GROMACS .gro file of C-alpha atoms in nm:
model
  335
    1MET     CA    1   7.839   4.536  10.244
    2ILE     CA    2   7.719   4.899  10.226
    3LEU     CA    3   7.899   4.982  10.550
    4ARG     CA    4   8.215   4.826  10.411
    5TRP     CA    5   8.199   5.045  10.100
    6ILE     CA    6   8.126   5.350  10.313
    7GLY     CA    7   8.424   5.269  10.533
    8LEU     CA    8   8.644   5.222  10.228
    9GLY     CA    9   8.523   5.556  10.089
   10ILE     CA   10   8.606   5.731  10.416
   11VAL     CA   11   8.954   5.577  10.413
   12LEU     CA   12   9.015   5.686  10.052
   13ILE     CA   13   8.887   6.036  10.118
   14SER     CA   14   9.102   6.062  10.429
   15PHE     CA   15   9.402   5.938  10.234
   16GLY     CA   16   9.331   6.186   9.954
   17LEU     CA   17   9.291   6.475  10.193
   18GLY     CA   18   9.607   6.376  10.377
   19TRP     CA   19   9.803   6.348  10.057
   20THR     CA   20   9.667   6.682   9.934
   21TRP     CA   21   9.757   6.847  10.264
   22MET     CA   22  10.112   6.710  10.256
   23ALA     CA   23  10.149   6.824   9.895
   24TYR     CA   24  10.016   7.166   9.996
   25GLU     CA   25  10.258   7.193  10.288
   26SER     CA   26  10.548   7.082  10.070
   27ALA     CA   27  10.457   7.322   9.787
   28THR     CA   28  10.415   7.627  10.010
   29ASP     CA   29  10.720   7.568  10.231
   30SER     CA   30  10.969   7.458   9.965
   31ALA     CA   31  11.210   7.702   9.801
   32LEU     CA   32  11.098   7.875   9.482
   33LYS     CA   33  11.274   7.766   9.163
   34LEU     CA   34  11.481   8.086   9.132
   35LYS     CA   35  11.851   8.099   9.050
   36GLN     CA   36  11.889   8.475   9.091
   37PRO     CA   37  11.700   8.764   9.253
   38LEU     CA   38  11.396   8.888   9.063
   39ASN     CA   39  11.225   9.226   9.071
   40PHE     CA   40  10.848   9.186   9.081
   41GLU     CA   41  10.583   9.457   9.084
   42ILE     CA   42  10.223   9.458   9.194
   43ASN     CA   43  10.037   9.751   9.048
   44LYS     CA   44   9.734   9.911   9.207
   45GLY     CA   45   9.420   9.727   9.102
   46ASP     CA   46   9.595   9.400   9.009
   47SER     CA   47   9.370   9.101   9.081
   48LEU     CA   48   9.494   8.784   9.251
   49LYS     CA   49   9.456   8.599   8.921
   50HIS     CA   50   9.668   8.858   8.740
   51ILE     CA   51   9.937   8.851   9.012
   52VAL     CA   52   9.956   8.470   9.011
   53ASN     CA   53   9.973   8.461   8.630
   54LYS     CA   54  10.265   8.708   8.637
   55LEU     CA   55  10.443   8.494   8.896
   56VAL     CA   56  10.399   8.188   8.675
   57THR     CA   57  10.507   8.369   8.357
   58GLN     CA   58  10.823   8.500   8.527
   59GLY     CA   59  10.912   8.152   8.652
   60VAL     CA   60  10.851   8.222   9.021
   61LEU     CA   61  10.566   7.975   9.072
   62THR     CA   62  10.551   7.627   8.924
   63LYS     CA   63  10.250   7.515   9.128
   64PRO     CA   64  10.006   7.809   9.126
   65PHE     CA   65   9.720   7.591   9.253
   66TYR     CA   66   9.884   7.561   9.595
   67PHE     CA   67   9.972   7.930   9.608
   68ASN     CA   68   9.607   8.014   9.541
   69LEU     CA   69   9.511   7.777   9.824
   70LEU     CA   70   9.762   7.949  10.053
   71VAL     CA   71   9.616   8.289   9.972
   72ARG     CA   72   9.264   8.160  10.044
   73PHE     CA   73   9.363   7.990  10.371
   74GLU     CA   74   9.540   8.308  10.489
   75ASN     CA   75   9.248   8.527  10.374
   76ALA     CA   76   9.510   8.740  10.200
   77ALA     CA   77   9.355   8.809   9.858
   78SER     CA   78   9.243   9.159   9.957
   79ARG     CA   79   9.557   9.233  10.157
   80LEU     CA   80   9.820   9.210   9.883
   81LYS     CA   81   9.988   9.551   9.866
   82ALA     CA   82  10.097   9.725   9.550
   83GLY     CA   83  10.470   9.784   9.528
   84ALA     CA   84  10.807   9.673   9.395
   85TYR     CA   85  10.944   9.358   9.557
   86LYS     CA   86  11.271   9.168   9.542
   87ILE     CA   87  11.211   8.792   9.528
   88LEU     CA   88  11.522   8.606   9.640
   89PRO     CA   89  11.645   8.252   9.570
   90GLY     CA   90  11.560   8.026   9.863
   91MET     CA   91  11.242   8.215   9.945
   92THR     CA   92  10.929   8.000   9.989
   93PRO     CA   93  10.579   8.078   9.856
   94ARG     CA   94  10.470   8.135  10.216
   95GLN     CA   95  10.749   8.390  10.267
   96LEU     CA   96  10.664   8.551   9.934
   97LEU     CA   97  10.305   8.595  10.040
   98GLY     CA   98  10.416   8.745  10.370
   99LEU     CA   99  10.636   8.989  10.180
  100MET     CA  100  10.345   9.113   9.970
  101VAL     CA  101  10.088   9.119  10.254
  102GLU     CA  102  10.319   9.322  10.478
  103GLY     CA  103  10.420   9.550  10.191
  104ARG     CA  104  10.793   9.499  10.251
  105GLU     CA  105  10.898   9.663   9.928
  106TYR     CA  106  11.253   9.645   9.800
  107GLN     CA  107  11.469   9.927   9.930
  108TYR     CA  108  11.679  10.101   9.667
  109SER     CA  109  11.972  10.313   9.780
  110LEU     CA  110  12.126  10.644   9.681
  111VAL     CA  111  12.459  10.767   9.819
  112PHE     CA  112  12.554  11.130   9.877
  113ILE     CA  113  12.932  11.152   9.920
  114GLU     CA  114  13.129  11.392  10.137
  115GLY     CA  115  13.267  11.682   9.937
  116TRP     CA  116  12.997  11.679   9.671
  117THR     CA  117  12.852  12.010   9.555
  118PHE     CA  118  12.480  12.073   9.529
  119ASP     CA  119  12.500  12.036   9.151
  120ARG     CA  120  12.650  11.689   9.198
  121ILE     CA  121  12.367  11.596   9.437
  122LEU     CA  122  12.108  11.698   9.179
  123THR     CA  123  12.286  11.490   8.916
  124ALA     CA  124  12.274  11.186   9.145
  125LEU     CA  125  11.905  11.242   9.219
  126SER     CA  126  11.822  11.257   8.850
  127ALA     CA  127  11.967  10.911   8.780
  128PRO     CA  128  11.749  10.644   8.954
  129PRO     CA  129  11.449  10.553   8.738
  130GLN     CA  130  11.269  10.431   9.052
  131LEU     CA  131  11.241  10.789   9.181
  132ILE     CA  132  10.969  11.032   9.080
  133HIS     CA  133  11.160  11.330   8.944
  134THR     CA  134  11.004  11.659   9.049
  135LEU     CA  135  11.312  11.883   9.062
  136ASP     CA  136  11.416  11.880   8.697
  137GLY     CA  137  11.461  12.234   8.568
  138LYS     CA  138  11.419  12.396   8.910
  139SER     CA  139  11.677  12.642   9.041
  140PRO     CA  140  11.852  12.593   9.377
  141GLU     CA  141  11.645  12.881   9.514
  142GLU     CA  142  11.320  12.716   9.405
  143ILE     CA  143  11.428  12.383   9.554
  144MET     CA  144  11.515  12.541   9.888
  145ALA     CA  145  11.177  12.712   9.891
  146LEU     CA  146  11.010  12.373   9.841
  147LEU     CA  147  11.201  12.253  10.147
  148GLY     CA  148  11.070  12.544  10.349
  149ALA     CA  149  11.416  12.703  10.360
  150GLY     CA  150  11.390  12.968  10.092
  151ASP     CA  151  11.616  13.203  10.288
  152GLN     CA  152  11.906  12.954  10.292
  153HIS     CA  153  12.175  12.887  10.032
  154ALA     CA  154  12.163  12.530   9.900
  155GLU     CA  155  12.535  12.455   9.905
  156GLY     CA  156  12.649  12.238  10.195
  157ARG     CA  157  12.301  12.205  10.346
  158PHE     CA  158  12.259  11.831  10.287
  159PHE     CA  159  12.410  11.548  10.486
  160PRO     CA  160  12.627  11.293  10.304
  161ASP     CA  161  12.490  10.948  10.371
  162THR     CA  162  12.322  10.644  10.214
  163TYR     CA  163  11.949  10.702  10.167
  164PHE     CA  164  11.713  10.409  10.116
  165PHE     CA  165  11.385  10.445   9.931
  166THR     CA  166  11.108  10.245   9.767
  167LYS     CA  167  10.995  10.281   9.409
  168GLY     CA  168  10.774  10.584   9.364
  169THR     CA  169  10.951  10.799   9.623
  170THR     CA  170  11.010  11.158   9.507
  171ASP     CA  171  11.354  11.311   9.471
  172LEU     CA  172  11.234  11.594   9.695
  173ASN     CA  173  11.161  11.342   9.972
  174ILE     CA  174  11.522  11.221   9.975
  175LEU     CA  175  11.655  11.575   9.959
  176LYS     CA  176  11.434  11.672  10.253
  177ARG     CA  177  11.568  11.383  10.460
  178ALA     CA  178  11.926  11.486  10.381
  179PHE     CA  179  11.848  11.848  10.466
  180GLN     CA  180  11.691  11.757  10.800
  181LYS     CA  181  11.977  11.523  10.892
  182MET     CA  182  12.235  11.795  10.824
  183ASP     CA  183  12.032  12.039  11.032
  184ARG     CA  184  12.015  11.794  11.325
  185THR     CA  185  12.384  11.704  11.302
  186LEU     CA  186  12.504  12.062  11.276
  187ASN     CA  187  12.287  12.190  11.561
  188SER     CA  188  12.388  11.901  11.787
  189GLU     CA  189  12.758  11.964  11.724
  190TRP     CA  190  12.711  12.339  11.769
  191GLU     CA  191  12.550  12.290  12.110
  192ASN     CA  192  12.856  12.092  12.226
  193ARG     CA  193  13.125  12.305  12.059
  194ALA     CA  194  13.454  12.395  12.221
  195ASP     CA  195  13.492  12.733  12.389
  196GLY     CA  196  13.659  13.034  12.234
  197LEU     CA  197  13.595  12.961  11.866
  198PRO     CA  198  13.585  13.256  11.623
  199LEU     CA  199  13.260  13.125  11.476
  200ARG     CA  200  12.940  13.315  11.547
  201THR     CA  201  12.676  13.082  11.403
  202PRO     CA  202  12.624  12.718  11.300
  203PHE     CA  203  12.625  12.841  10.939
  204GLU     CA  204  12.981  12.973  10.979
  205ALA     CA  205  13.081  12.636  11.122
  206LEU     CA  206  12.924  12.470  10.818
  207ILE     CA  207  13.124  12.695  10.584
  208LEU     CA  208  13.453  12.613  10.754
  209ALA     CA  209  13.366  12.242  10.772
  210SER     CA  210  13.313  12.236  10.395
  211ILE     CA  211  13.663  12.381  10.347
  212VAL     CA  212  13.817  12.120  10.578
  213GLU     CA  213  13.628  11.851  10.387
  214LYS     CA  214  13.780  11.962  10.058
  215GLU     CA  215  14.130  12.004  10.199
  216THR     CA  216  14.182  11.647  10.317
  217ALA     CA  217  14.036  11.298  10.299
  218GLN     CA  218  14.248  11.188  10.597
  219ALA     CA  219  14.027  11.161  10.905
  220ASP     CA  220  14.317  11.211  11.148
  221GLU     CA  221  14.419  11.534  10.975
  222ARG     CA  222  14.081  11.706  10.988
  223PRO     CA  223  14.111  11.838  11.348
  224ILE     CA  224  14.466  11.956  11.272
  225ILE     CA  225  14.365  12.145  10.957
  226ALA     CA  226  14.061  12.282  11.138
  227GLY     CA  227  14.297  12.408  11.409
  228VAL     CA  228  14.510  12.586  11.148
  229PHE     CA  229  14.208  12.767  11.003
  230ILE     CA  230  14.069  12.855  11.347
  231ARG     CA  231  14.401  13.015  11.449
  232ARG     CA  232  14.424  13.204  11.121
  233LEU     CA  233  14.074  13.343  11.178
  234GLN     CA  234  14.164  13.440  11.533
  235LYS     CA  235  14.472  13.626  11.406
  236SER     CA  236  14.277  13.792  11.119
  237MET     CA  237  14.500  13.617  10.867
  238LEU     CA  238  14.386  13.525  10.519
  239LEU     CA  239  14.272  13.161  10.503
  240GLN     CA  240  14.448  13.116  10.165
  241THR     CA  241  14.284  12.786  10.079
  242ASP     CA  242  14.278  12.664   9.720
  243PRO     CA  243  13.939  12.483   9.730
  244THR     CA  244  13.753  12.811   9.786
  245VAL     CA  245  13.928  12.969   9.488
  246ILE     CA  246  13.840  12.670   9.271
  247TYR     CA  247  13.476  12.685   9.383
  248GLY     CA  248  13.462  13.055   9.297
  249MET     CA  249  13.595  12.984   8.949
  250GLY     CA  250  13.307  12.750   8.874
  251LYS     CA  251  13.321  12.598   8.526
  252ARG     CA  252  13.628  12.808   8.440
  253PHE     CA  253  13.844  12.573   8.647
  254ASN     CA  254  14.010  12.320   8.417
  255GLY     CA  255  14.205  12.123   8.676
  256ASN     CA  256  14.504  12.357   8.684
  257LEU     CA  257  14.511  12.635   8.945
  258ARG     CA  258  14.739  12.916   8.830
  259ARG     CA  259  14.892  13.217   9.005
  260LYS     CA  260  14.658  13.455   8.825
  261ASP     CA  261  14.362  13.255   8.958
  262LEU     CA  262  14.481  13.326   9.310
  263ARG     CA  263  14.469  13.698   9.228
  264ALA     CA  264  14.119  13.686   9.075
  265ASP     CA  265  13.865  13.888   9.272
  266THR     CA  266  13.575  13.658   9.353
  267PRO     CA  267  13.386  13.641   9.686
  268TYR     CA  268  13.535  13.293   9.737
  269ASN     CA  269  13.899  13.390   9.687
  270THR     CA  270  14.042  13.354  10.037
  271TYR     CA  271  14.379  13.475   9.910
  272GLN     CA  272  14.217  13.814   9.849
  273HIS     CA  273  13.943  13.838  10.113
  274LYS     CA  274  13.979  13.788  10.488
  275GLY     CA  275  13.747  13.565  10.682
  276LEU     CA  276  13.516  13.294  10.557
  277PRO     CA  277  13.368  13.280  10.207
  278PRO     CA  278  12.997  13.369  10.185
  279THR     CA  279  12.868  13.009  10.171
  280PRO     CA  280  12.989  12.651  10.207
  281ILE     CA  281  13.174  12.518   9.904
  282ALA     CA  282  13.066  12.154   9.934
  283MET     CA  283  12.881  11.904  10.152
  284PRO     CA  284  13.086  11.831  10.468
  285GLY     CA  285  13.061  11.505  10.656
  286ALA     CA  286  13.009  11.460  11.030
  287GLU     CA  287  13.385  11.428  11.095
  288SER     CA  288  13.464  11.762  10.933
  289ILE     CA  289  13.185  11.936  11.126
  290HIS     CA  290  13.308  11.784  11.450
  291ALA     CA  291  13.668  11.880  11.370
  292VAL     CA  292  13.580  12.245  11.312
  293LEU     CA  293  13.392  12.267  11.641
  294HIS     CA  294  13.658  12.067  11.828
  295PRO     CA  295  13.983  12.170  11.656
  296GLN     CA  296  14.317  12.034  11.766
  297LYS     CA  297  14.520  12.281  11.967
  298GLY     CA  298  14.868  12.374  11.850
  299ASN     CA  299  15.082  12.643  11.690
  300SER     CA  300  15.073  12.554  11.322
  301LEU     CA  301  14.946  12.823  11.086
  302TYR     CA  302  15.040  12.668  10.752
  303PHE     CA  303  15.022  12.336  10.573
  304VAL     CA  304  15.114  12.197  10.234
  305ALA     CA  305  15.022  11.869  10.067
  306ARG     CA  306  15.298  11.609  10.040
  307GLY     CA  307  15.143  11.462   9.728
  308ASN     CA  308  15.047  11.134   9.896
  309GLY     CA  309  14.729  11.252  10.067
  310ASN     CA  310  14.904  11.379  10.381
  311HIS     CA  311  15.022  11.729  10.472
  312VAL     CA  312  15.321  11.899  10.630
  313PHE     CA  313  15.226  12.148  10.902
  314SER     CA  314  15.437  12.450  10.996
  315SER     CA  315  15.424  12.720  11.264
  316THR     CA  316  15.628  12.980  11.077
  317LEU     CA  317  15.623  13.112  10.722
  318LYS     CA  318  15.991  13.027  10.689
  319ASP     CA  319  15.933  12.661  10.769
  320HIS     CA  320  15.628  12.657  10.544
  321ASN     CA  321  15.820  12.798  10.248
  322ARG     CA  322  16.088  12.534  10.304
  323ALA     CA  323  15.822  12.260  10.300
  324VAL     CA  324  15.664  12.405   9.985
  325ALA     CA  325  16.002  12.416   9.809
  326LEU     CA  326  16.071  12.054   9.907
  327PHE     CA  327  15.732  11.941   9.780
  328GLN     CA  328  15.774  12.127   9.451
  329LYS     CA  329  16.118  11.973   9.405
  330LYS     CA  330  15.979  11.623   9.457
  331ARG     CA  331  15.690  11.691   9.223
  332LYS     CA  332  15.928  11.799   8.944
  333ARG     CA  333  16.123  11.477   8.988
  334ARG     CA  334  15.806  11.276   8.937
  335GLN     CA  335  15.715  11.464   8.620
   0.00000   0.00000   0.00000
């Protein structure tokens, strides 16, 4: 009789353990009850109990007992990493634990766009609350010194791209990555530049690339416009490009470039001063840098915007003036 009861006890215990194990497997490998992504943070010093309670409160876990078992079985209690995580619908508790053990924090993104000025970059950097803001109130000169480039002008020195970061990254860190990427890109293009260019340094190439960037958004036109400016430099002609004049006007520019503005004597007025302006006027992209160092050959020395994003190119001043007159006539018709 005793053996029978012992046998029955063993069977019941085995059944209970089996049922518990199946429930555990089901609970840890089934999708979390989330309908939309959820941001979740683990702060330094948070205990396992505190983390689990937060997950329950925010509706991530409905069976915390099994999650606690999972953590114990995986010996993960001391390996949960502080950080900001994105918990996605369809994720299982086991995947969630892996996320936090490996420290795969959510990657935020910040985009620097071709043609932006340094002021616009700083404005973008000041926006994300996930960044640690260390640059507020600092001058461009102070910022460049922090980057170890105190002898360089800030304009145009940063590469336009999408930069990913985790919460707690500093704004200076992102700026440093953009600075280093521009440096690598520019030097690589400079090493493979075409022969016979009237550009003495990578910095001069950067200046001209920033002008090309501001002159057109059409990728196929960049080498053509670069060729126009290269030939004008070779012939010691004035560049006569509106974007440099506008940059030199600063906040005085109200969207309307007038004849008297073209006569204003600023270092950036390429209608008044031969050669390149003293610094870049914006942040050029890789295509503009490549175009300047590999310009399209040809005879054109002038170009005028059609008004639809494209340009008309001319080899003589007579043809250029005719194109300008035609464009102005069409513009008046649209007004």
